[in-house]
Amino acid sequence: MDKHSAPGPQEPNAMIGPGHSFNSVTDKISSIVLREGAPRGWWIGFGIGFVLTNMMLVSLIYLFARGTGIWGVNIPVGWGFAIINFVWWIGIGHAGTLISAILLLLRQEWRTSINRFAEAMTLFAVACAGIFPVIHTGRPWLAYWLFPYPNTMGLWPNFRSPLIWDVFAVSTYASVSLLFWYVGLIPDMATLRDRTVKIIPKRIYGVLSLGWRGSVRHWHRYETAYLLLAGLSTPLVVSVHTIVSFDFAVSITPGWHATIFPPYFVAGAVFAGFAMVLTIAIPLRRVYELQDFVTAQHLDYMARVMLATGLIVGYGYLTEAFMAWYSANPYETFMMSNRMTGPYAPVYWLLITCNILSIQALWFEKVRATPIGLFIVAMFVNVGMWLERFIIVATSLHRDFLPSSWAMYAGTVWDWSLFIGTLGFFVSLLFLFIRFLPMISIFEMKTMVPEAEVREDLL
Amino acid sequence: MSENSNEQPIYGLLAEFSSAGELVTATRAARKAGFTKIDAYSPLPLEELFEALGLHKSRLPLIVLIGGIVGACAGYGLAYWTSVIDYPINVGGRPFHSWPAFIPITFETTVLFAAFSAVLGMLALNGLPQLYHPVFNVSRFAVASKDRFFLLIEAVDPEFDYDKTWSFLTKLEPRVISDVEH
């Protein structure tokens, strides 16, 4: 099937390269999993991820031994890297659900070849995000106190608190994303079971596919379940970052107490998520020669979504500045002028450069058609969205209502090692996923090839 | 394979086709000939096949609706019972039953219960997980998950007669017809 994998001239709007059939799609995608050994690039990528994962584990053990004093958090800035990283990671996850659920309901066919690894990205990003609030509690071994369970202390969580809403939102989001991903994998794992000749992988894929045999009666209910899950995930994904923004917006801190926060956070999440999807997709399609499945058209559409959501985020920044002036509230006005001209001003203007200026390049078709150019813009956005959360957390807190308690905030070496460690954890999980599960949905790709048209003249 | 209490010597007959269109034609012909215990196998979901088999309504949406309603009641009930009855906290004289604050959690539990109902309901109605099924005894069936389409007529069908069914299937011009052992 190698003759199909070379990037050839593509028709405009092509969602799959020419000349593909059920057979070639199955072979191409399943051979990535079933081949002997892994390419060198895989070992290098996984190796880097593995080393950094160990750095994360060391940082966690040292944290458990010494407590949160090893971090840069202080009073007034009690929310440091932990909340910044949490919001950054959970935001990245949102693109996966958007691609798999919202674009499915909108019948956007281009989602088909990117939904599987975007969903995997969601799960792994949520796994990284989940670490931070738990360890920020200071006594992570008591994290189960966050859940409502009958206890001898006679206590219940406060259901009026956004922090407890967050527990429910994030745990529901993680569970539903896992279900969605697993349901999508069932028919593909049956394909792997039927294609592999080795006994142990055959057994494992066989059990994981739950004995799926492709019965049309099963497919009928399967399609219904998949659509219903998409319908349920769509409001869910909007609710999750809305509730994350409530962590800020419900408090009465200047710069946080704003009604723009929920829509602006949701747009920012999709923006960051698409940047991460592009960051992953561009090298992957090259290393595994998947240009026929993740075509130039896919990259172009993802760039457009990134541009659109980026402009909404820019509107959010403008609204924040406008409201600080229009509200005539001295604390709001001070917070905004301190953010733009105070000690953190270079970070703020760097964030504007990354999130607003850099994406203007995406107006040009030439940039959207150049994978390397897109990759660079996506990296700018990845950094910019992290800086945005840093600015939101640090500038609202470090100069609070009482000037005598003002202080500066910066991450320590342990803050950074933990954050970079979670990046490695994310990368390791992603590489393991690519090695052991089909990174593109095989059965959904089959619906894109010409053979899937049932010809009426045969009926 | 193990002997079954079933009096039929085989489970059924399995015909292999190369295209979805041929399977649609064959499925319609089999239903027209009066067979009822039939199933079709396809590597991808196709609307035409659902129609050919006469599949329309599913009970799944109702199961999901019930799951969602149970989830909503559970979430709201939990927040209400803990905040109003079991552990009321007076915050500046505000009402214990502060319902708007209970909505986010009610929403999340609704989605959670509905999503689990959708997946578990789908698996239960499909009879999955079921790791063994007689069709797996046909070695050619391994391509059903790749690019081939199959029609199964079960031996328990009242219209089933080995020779007649075999000649009926032959007329549909399949690639291969196989006996499916128990």
XYZ file of C-alpha atoms in Angstrom:
641
model
C 0.000 0.000 0.000
C 3.057 2.209 0.104
C 2.312 3.685 -3.286
C -0.685 5.409 -1.724
C 1.184 6.963 1.130
C 3.290 9.356 -0.929
C 1.909 12.870 -0.753
C 0.489 13.413 -4.192
C -1.422 16.237 -5.795
C -4.698 16.572 -3.970
C -8.014 17.846 -5.148
C -9.161 20.996 -3.431
C -11.285 20.148 -0.374
C -9.943 16.581 -0.368
C -10.406 14.957 3.035
C -8.610 11.795 1.968
C -5.927 11.224 -0.637
C -6.899 9.684 -3.995
C -6.976 5.944 -4.668
C -7.875 4.703 -1.193
C -10.087 1.704 -0.484
C -11.360 -0.130 2.618
C -8.341 -2.356 2.289
C -5.701 0.360 2.005
C -7.186 2.400 4.860
C -7.210 -0.655 7.147
C -3.668 -1.630 6.164
C -2.183 1.822 6.468
C -3.579 2.610 9.928
C -3.339 -0.823 11.516
C 0.205 -1.419 10.253
C 1.429 1.479 12.420
C 0.305 -0.523 15.452
C 1.007 -4.058 14.239
C 4.467 -3.538 12.728
C 7.481 -5.056 14.438
C 9.314 -2.516 16.531
C 8.899 1.229 16.405
C 10.603 3.844 14.219
C 13.585 5.702 15.649
C 11.573 8.902 16.023
C 9.185 7.049 18.317
C 11.988 5.904 20.630
C 13.496 9.399 20.772
C 10.126 11.024 21.514
C 9.093 8.426 24.063
C 12.561 8.533 25.656
C 12.374 12.286 26.212
C 8.869 11.907 27.614
C 9.974 9.084 29.906
C 12.886 11.071 31.351
C 10.644 14.074 32.000
C 7.971 11.849 33.554
C 10.591 10.731 36.035
C 11.392 14.369 36.730
C 7.690 14.859 37.493
C 7.744 11.915 39.894
C 10.836 13.245 41.687
C 9.201 16.675 41.990
C 6.061 15.091 43.416
C 7.949 12.981 45.955
C 9.959 15.966 47.125
C 6.727 17.956 47.363
C 5.063 15.272 49.482
C 8.101 15.128 51.742
C 8.540 18.878 52.209
C 5.123 20.427 51.517
C 4.045 23.319 49.297
C 6.739 25.551 50.812
C 9.093 24.371 48.054
C 6.921 26.302 45.598
C 6.917 30.038 44.978
C 3.410 30.541 46.369
C 3.079 33.167 49.096
C 0.409 35.382 50.569
C -1.068 37.310 48.688
C -0.389 34.968 45.714
C -1.695 31.701 47.171
C -2.673 30.387 43.731
C 0.465 29.943 41.714
C 1.620 27.469 39.125
C -0.840 24.858 40.365
C -3.920 26.743 39.133
C -2.126 28.158 36.076
C -1.101 24.689 34.926
C -4.483 23.209 35.802
C -6.361 25.746 33.664
C -3.820 25.471 30.840
C -4.027 21.685 30.664
C -7.793 21.450 31.000
C -8.185 24.082 28.277
C -6.030 22.054 25.900
C -8.334 19.113 26.371
C -11.303 21.053 25.061
C -10.307 20.899 21.399
C -10.497 17.103 21.470
C -14.112 17.110 22.597
C -14.947 19.941 20.217
C -13.563 17.937 17.295
C -15.130 14.645 18.287
C -18.550 15.875 19.439
C -19.444 19.327 18.123
C -18.008 18.787 14.652
C -19.790 15.410 14.497
C -23.137 17.046 15.211
C -22.364 19.745 12.644
C -21.556 16.993 10.106
C -18.072 18.343 9.443
C -16.450 15.420 7.663
C -12.948 16.725 8.206
C -13.099 15.722 11.860
C -12.878 12.030 10.922
C -9.134 11.661 10.583
C -8.189 13.826 13.559
C -10.814 12.935 16.150
C -9.151 9.827 17.595
C -5.829 11.365 18.582
C -7.523 14.620 19.547
C -9.667 12.628 22.002
C -6.568 10.881 23.313
C -4.962 14.297 23.731
C -8.030 15.373 25.744
C -7.732 12.423 28.104
C -4.014 12.869 28.672
C -4.353 16.632 29.130
C -7.116 16.088 31.707
C -4.888 13.532 33.464
C -2.104 16.150 33.712
C -4.586 18.829 34.802
C -6.005 16.612 37.543
C -2.648 16.350 39.279
C -2.476 20.045 40.148
C -5.569 20.775 42.273
C -4.960 17.565 44.211
C -1.375 18.420 45.121
C -2.263 22.066 45.729
C -4.484 20.969 48.616
C -1.270 20.475 50.576
C -2.395 17.125 51.953
C -3.090 15.178 48.758
C -3.657 11.943 50.683
C -6.898 13.538 51.911
C -8.055 14.556 48.412
C -11.068 12.242 48.742
C -12.521 14.834 51.114
C -13.485 16.735 47.975
C -16.123 14.123 47.196
C -19.419 13.921 49.084
C -19.405 10.728 51.093
C -20.961 9.959 54.485
C -18.230 10.364 57.078
C -17.769 10.176 60.830
C -16.966 13.914 60.937
C -20.556 14.653 59.904
C -19.332 17.046 57.200
C -20.403 17.650 53.627
C -18.736 19.673 50.877
C -20.198 23.145 50.343
C -22.340 22.794 47.235
C -22.483 26.560 46.818
C -18.728 26.700 46.163
C -17.336 26.857 42.579
C -14.435 24.713 43.776
C -16.770 21.805 44.434
C -18.534 22.460 41.097
C -15.096 22.091 39.571
C -14.631 18.668 41.166
C -17.898 17.483 39.618
C -17.247 19.159 36.248
C -13.723 17.821 35.799
C -14.463 14.300 37.014
C -17.552 14.113 34.763
C -15.524 15.478 31.866
C -12.773 12.904 32.374
C -15.280 10.027 32.648
C -17.358 11.015 29.623
C -14.258 11.680 27.486
C -12.951 8.224 28.396
C -16.282 6.619 27.472
C -16.433 8.459 24.156
C -12.883 7.470 23.280
C -13.363 3.836 24.281
C -16.643 3.452 22.404
C -14.923 4.821 19.289
C -12.107 2.305 19.735
C -14.274 -0.843 20.055
C -14.709 -1.605 16.303
C -11.089 -0.676 15.584
C -9.783 -3.006 18.279
C -11.859 -5.762 16.652
C -10.054 -4.972 13.396
C -6.685 -5.230 15.148
C -7.780 -8.520 16.749
C -8.594 -9.921 13.308
C -5.413 -8.616 11.691
C -2.745 -9.588 14.194
C -1.220 -13.055 14.025
C 0.364 -13.061 17.461
C -1.609 -14.769 20.169
C -1.141 -12.347 23.079
C -2.064 -9.128 21.226
C -4.970 -11.061 19.680
C -6.289 -11.954 23.114
C -5.805 -8.427 24.481
C -7.461 -6.679 21.529
C -10.150 -9.371 21.531
C -11.081 -8.744 25.152
C -10.876 -4.957 24.787
C -13.112 -5.061 21.692
C -15.680 -6.933 23.855
C -16.174 -9.507 21.098
C -17.333 -6.946 18.539
C -18.258 -8.734 15.308
C -19.612 -5.954 13.118
C -23.230 -7.103 13.207
C -25.449 -4.546 11.468
C -27.884 -4.782 14.387
C -25.014 -3.768 16.687
C -23.880 -0.988 14.364
C -27.380 0.458 14.408
C -27.437 0.858 18.206
C -23.782 1.841 18.171
C -24.472 4.787 15.854
C -27.352 5.898 18.073
C -25.183 5.685 21.193
C -22.326 7.550 19.506
C -24.598 10.393 18.406
C -26.178 10.627 21.848
C -22.739 10.776 23.456
C -21.788 13.568 21.062
C -24.965 15.414 21.976
C -24.203 15.025 25.679
C -20.530 15.989 25.343
C -21.311 19.209 23.500
C -22.926 21.088 26.413
C -20.560 19.288 28.796
C -17.412 20.708 27.213
C -18.866 24.220 27.316
C -19.838 23.736 30.956
C -16.402 22.558 32.058
C -14.421 25.655 31.196
C -17.351 27.824 32.245
C -17.132 26.265 35.698
C -13.343 26.599 35.696
C -13.854 30.315 34.983
C -16.308 30.469 37.919
C -13.380 29.590 40.199
C -12.219 33.096 39.346
C -15.385 34.985 38.405
C -17.414 34.134 41.514
C -14.758 35.654 43.773
C -14.750 39.437 44.232
C -11.120 39.961 43.251
C -10.474 42.777 40.736
C -9.779 41.371 37.277
C -11.604 38.119 38.027
C -15.112 39.254 38.929
C -16.342 39.640 35.343
C -19.225 38.201 33.325
C -17.006 37.965 30.231
C -15.024 35.179 31.935
C -17.086 32.097 30.941
C -17.276 32.756 27.155
C -13.745 34.105 27.092
C -12.408 31.038 28.920
C -14.271 28.630 26.626
C -12.926 30.382 23.508
C -9.441 30.404 25.025
C -9.695 26.683 25.743
C -10.622 25.843 22.156
C -7.884 28.192 20.919
C -5.231 26.503 23.083
C -6.562 23.062 22.218
C -6.382 23.564 18.472
C -2.850 24.892 18.860
C -1.947 21.652 20.655
C -3.722 19.481 18.062
C -1.649 21.185 15.358
C 1.517 20.821 17.442
C 0.903 17.067 17.571
C -0.595 16.520 14.096
C 2.079 18.276 12.043
C 5.035 16.114 13.156
C 2.898 12.926 13.309
C 1.620 13.106 9.737
C 5.167 13.594 8.569
C 6.821 10.831 10.600
C 4.092 8.280 9.817
C 3.456 9.556 6.257
C -0.206 10.237 6.909
C -0.509 13.148 4.491
C -3.282 11.252 2.698
C -5.432 11.165 5.821
C -4.497 14.408 7.574
C -4.479 16.514 4.424
C -3.490 20.123 3.771
C -7.212 20.864 3.956
C -7.379 19.626 7.571
C -4.489 21.854 8.596
C -6.138 24.790 6.854
C -9.447 24.267 8.687
C -7.736 23.872 12.052
C -5.823 27.098 11.413
C -9.090 28.872 10.664
C -10.683 27.646 13.891
C -7.576 28.821 15.736
C -7.779 32.243 14.132
C -11.493 32.617 14.891
C -11.213 31.584 18.535
C -8.055 33.664 18.913
C -9.976 36.722 17.790
C -12.668 35.985 20.395
C -9.915 35.799 23.026
C -8.601 39.152 21.752
C -12.115 40.554 22.164
C -12.022 39.255 25.754
C -8.781 41.170 26.444
C -10.315 44.334 24.999
C -13.458 43.914 27.081
C -11.415 43.475 30.260
C -9.548 46.717 29.572
C -12.722 48.554 28.564
C -14.647 47.430 31.646
C -11.784 48.388 33.944
C -12.099 51.945 32.610
C -15.891 52.066 32.158
C -16.703 50.628 35.600
C -14.858 53.588 37.192
C -13.937 51.182 39.970
C -10.540 52.308 41.332
C -9.439 48.748 42.169
C -10.311 47.477 38.678
C -8.593 50.452 37.055
C -5.508 49.985 39.183
C -5.361 46.264 38.445
C -5.492 46.901 34.705
C -2.898 49.691 34.684
C -0.672 47.563 36.921
C -1.089 44.649 34.513
C -0.147 46.759 31.490
C 2.593 48.932 32.981
C 3.526 47.332 36.331
C 6.259 44.808 37.124
C 4.564 42.078 35.069
C 4.089 44.324 32.003
C 6.694 42.464 29.865
C 4.798 39.190 30.465
C 1.513 40.858 29.543
C 2.847 42.288 26.282
C 4.536 38.972 25.467
C 1.159 37.312 25.913
C -0.459 39.854 23.556
C 2.312 39.167 21.029
C 1.852 35.405 21.218
C -1.939 35.237 21.318
C -3.042 38.220 19.248
C -0.224 39.368 16.973
C 1.218 35.990 15.959
C -2.110 34.566 14.821
C -2.676 37.436 12.380
C -0.326 35.483 10.088
C -3.138 32.942 9.699
C -5.121 35.371 7.538
C -2.693 34.471 4.751
C -3.453 31.298 2.829
C 0.250 30.780 2.268
C 0.910 30.465 6.008
C -1.997 28.092 6.472
C -0.635 25.940 3.638
C 2.876 25.723 5.149
C 3.016 23.090 7.904
C 6.186 24.547 9.429
C 4.684 28.054 9.532
C 1.540 26.711 11.184
C 3.632 24.778 13.669
C 5.479 27.948 14.682
C 2.236 29.891 15.157
C 0.820 26.990 17.194
C 3.883 27.031 19.465
C 3.398 30.766 20.007
C -0.191 30.104 21.033
C 0.797 27.263 23.386
C 3.141 29.644 25.188
C 0.736 32.579 24.977
C -2.140 30.712 26.588
C 0.068 29.664 29.491
C 1.184 33.281 29.934
C -2.462 34.387 29.857
C -3.270 32.228 32.878
C -0.116 33.420 34.601
C -1.158 37.038 34.068
C -4.719 36.416 35.254
C -3.518 34.728 38.447
C -0.484 36.843 39.288
C -1.598 40.388 38.463
C -4.934 40.136 40.259
C -3.356 38.808 43.438
C 0.126 40.216 43.858
C -1.067 43.768 44.564
C -4.267 43.253 46.503
C -6.452 45.694 48.469
C -3.847 46.169 51.217
C -0.554 47.670 49.941
C 1.349 46.451 53.011
C 0.840 42.854 51.856
C 1.956 43.409 48.258
C 4.521 40.921 46.980
C 6.007 39.557 43.794
C 5.401 36.019 42.609
C 7.611 33.721 40.536
C 7.853 29.969 40.192
C 10.751 28.172 41.868
C 12.838 25.447 40.287
C 10.372 22.888 41.734
C 7.428 24.690 40.156
C 9.126 24.503 36.799
C 10.349 20.927 37.159
C 6.841 19.770 37.977
C 5.275 21.689 35.091
C 7.851 20.485 32.565
C 7.519 17.019 34.083
C 3.795 16.964 33.275
C 4.649 17.936 29.683
C 6.819 14.819 29.583
C 4.048 12.717 31.124
C 1.678 13.963 28.411
C 4.189 13.189 25.662
C 4.857 9.670 27.045
C 1.164 8.818 27.180
C 0.724 10.118 23.647
C 3.585 7.998 22.303
C 2.276 4.878 24.063
C -1.149 5.547 22.539
C 0.334 5.880 19.046
C 2.236 2.611 19.468
C -0.585 0.443 20.804
C -3.865 1.870 19.484
C -4.949 3.105 16.046
C -4.365 6.853 16.087
C -6.901 7.414 13.318
C -10.353 5.874 13.452
C -10.281 3.030 10.921
C -14.004 2.457 10.611
C -14.802 6.154 10.324
C -12.125 6.620 7.651
C -13.857 3.822 5.709
C -16.969 5.960 5.473
C -14.865 8.499 3.532
C -13.656 6.237 0.700
C -15.633 5.827 -2.558
C -16.463 2.172 -1.725
C -18.708 3.367 1.098
C -21.207 4.702 -1.443
C -23.871 2.020 -1.853
C -24.430 1.997 -5.590
C -28.084 2.105 -6.527
C -27.576 0.224 -9.802
C -26.588 -2.818 -7.778
C -29.736 -2.716 -5.689
C -16.750 -27.231 19.047
C -18.732 -28.321 22.072
C -21.992 -30.172 21.526
C -25.031 -28.038 21.996
C -28.505 -28.937 23.193
C -29.692 -27.328 19.962
C -31.047 -30.028 17.616
C -29.690 -28.219 14.547
C -26.379 -29.709 13.378
C -25.014 -26.283 12.416
C -25.573 -22.706 13.627
C -26.346 -21.350 10.169
C -25.057 -20.472 6.728
C -22.801 -17.502 6.067
C -22.477 -15.879 2.627
C -19.613 -13.523 1.821
C -20.013 -10.511 -0.492
C -17.462 -8.009 -1.798
C -19.541 -4.858 -1.603
C -22.102 -3.183 0.583
C -24.501 -2.914 -2.371
C -24.480 -6.704 -2.861
C -25.147 -7.247 0.835
C -28.061 -4.793 0.771
C -29.583 -6.681 -2.195
C -29.000 -10.047 -0.524
C -30.462 -8.931 2.809
C -33.590 -7.611 1.117
C -33.956 -10.848 -0.882
C -33.573 -12.962 2.252
C -36.242 -11.000 4.111
C -38.515 -11.203 1.075
C -38.030 -14.993 0.989
C -39.434 -15.079 4.528
C -36.268 -15.568 6.570
C -36.449 -13.834 9.946
C -33.423 -15.125 11.874
C -30.863 -13.313 9.792
C -28.026 -10.925 10.488
C -25.673 -8.918 8.318
C -22.037 -8.066 9.072
C -20.244 -4.999 7.820
C -16.895 -3.302 8.481
C -18.587 0.089 8.770
C -22.016 1.443 9.710
C -24.213 2.049 6.659
C -27.702 3.538 6.620
C -28.736 1.363 3.648
C -27.941 -1.803 5.606
C -30.004 -0.650 8.597
C -32.947 -0.133 6.252
C -32.403 -3.441 4.449
C -32.585 -5.266 7.794
C -35.633 -3.235 8.781
C -33.981 -1.584 11.761
C -35.686 1.641 12.669
C -36.409 2.397 16.261
C -34.127 1.714 19.133
C -34.954 1.751 22.826
C -31.623 3.397 23.534
C -32.771 7.066 23.512
C -35.409 6.225 26.134
C -32.778 4.543 28.339
C -30.572 7.624 28.034
C -33.481 9.924 28.881
C -34.252 7.912 32.003
C -30.560 7.886 32.945
C -30.410 11.650 32.548
C -33.499 12.225 34.679
C -32.178 9.933 37.415
C -28.846 11.816 37.275
C -30.563 15.186 37.567
C -32.601 14.048 40.568
C -29.524 12.486 42.193
C -27.390 15.627 41.772
C -30.029 18.094 42.876
C -31.184 15.786 45.648
C -27.655 15.424 46.999
C -27.085 19.181 47.042
C -30.528 19.828 48.570
C -30.331 17.156 51.253
C -26.812 18.036 52.402
C -27.254 21.839 52.248
C -30.818 22.118 53.566
C -31.504 19.097 55.767
C -28.356 17.374 56.991
C -25.831 20.197 57.279
C -27.456 23.639 56.895
C -25.005 26.556 57.037
C -26.407 30.028 57.610
C -24.428 32.397 55.369
C -25.551 35.946 56.136
C -29.202 34.895 56.380
C -29.359 33.690 52.791
C -31.783 30.846 52.046
C -30.592 27.297 52.681
C -32.338 26.218 49.509
C -30.198 28.408 47.234
C -31.221 26.562 44.059
C -29.166 28.508 41.455
C -25.982 27.348 43.177
C -27.125 23.723 42.838
C -27.583 23.910 39.046
C -23.958 23.316 37.933
C -23.747 20.060 39.880
C -27.201 18.972 38.728
C -26.111 19.559 35.137
C -22.904 17.554 35.545
C -24.602 14.542 37.157
C -27.291 14.613 34.439
C -24.639 14.337 31.728
C -22.651 11.745 33.673
C -25.592 9.400 34.255
C -26.935 9.874 30.708
C -23.531 9.126 29.138
C -23.096 5.939 31.178
C -26.657 4.911 30.284
C -25.883 5.428 26.594
C -22.776 3.240 26.643
C -23.932 0.545 29.061
C -27.379 0.516 27.425
C -25.869 0.086 23.971
C -23.649 -2.769 25.182
C -26.489 -4.469 27.054
C -28.922 -4.293 24.110
C -26.174 -5.632 21.838
C -25.400 -8.460 24.240
C -21.779 -7.352 24.561
C -19.281 -8.253 25.885
C -19.668 -11.629 24.202
C -16.229 -12.974 23.433
C -17.464 -16.157 21.745
C -19.881 -16.287 18.870
C -20.319 -19.105 16.327
C -19.538 -16.838 13.335
C -15.956 -16.606 14.593
C -15.600 -20.329 13.729
C -15.594 -19.391 10.043
C -11.978 -18.521 9.360
C -12.880 -16.199 6.483
C -14.938 -14.100 8.886
C -11.733 -12.313 9.969
C -12.102 -10.047 6.913
C -15.511 -8.864 8.130
C -13.701 -6.155 10.076
C -11.676 -5.168 7.021
C -13.431 -4.977 3.671
C -15.966 -7.810 3.270
C -19.702 -8.058 3.924
C -21.497 -11.140 5.254
C -25.068 -12.403 5.442
C -25.959 -15.005 8.073
C -29.101 -17.146 7.991
C -29.516 -19.007 11.266
C -30.528 -22.661 11.342
C -33.215 -21.922 13.927
C -35.118 -19.920 11.313
C -38.448 -21.694 10.616
C -37.807 -21.345 6.867
C -34.332 -22.901 7.148
C -33.657 -26.031 5.195
C -30.003 -26.756 4.535
C -30.227 -27.559 0.825
C -32.889 -25.026 -0.043
C -31.162 -22.236 1.862
C -27.858 -23.115 0.230
C -29.360 -22.882 -3.241
C -31.155 -19.651 -2.275
C -27.845 -18.105 -1.214
C -26.102 -19.378 -4.374
C -28.559 -17.401 -6.461
C -27.380 -14.214 -4.748
C -23.909 -14.851 -6.229
C -21.779 -14.547 -3.099
C -18.021 -15.088 -3.193
C -18.181 -17.993 -0.730
C -20.847 -19.787 1.325
C -19.705 -21.380 4.583
C -21.296 -23.586 7.231
C -21.228 -21.910 10.630
C -20.558 -24.513 13.316
C -21.815 -24.167 16.854
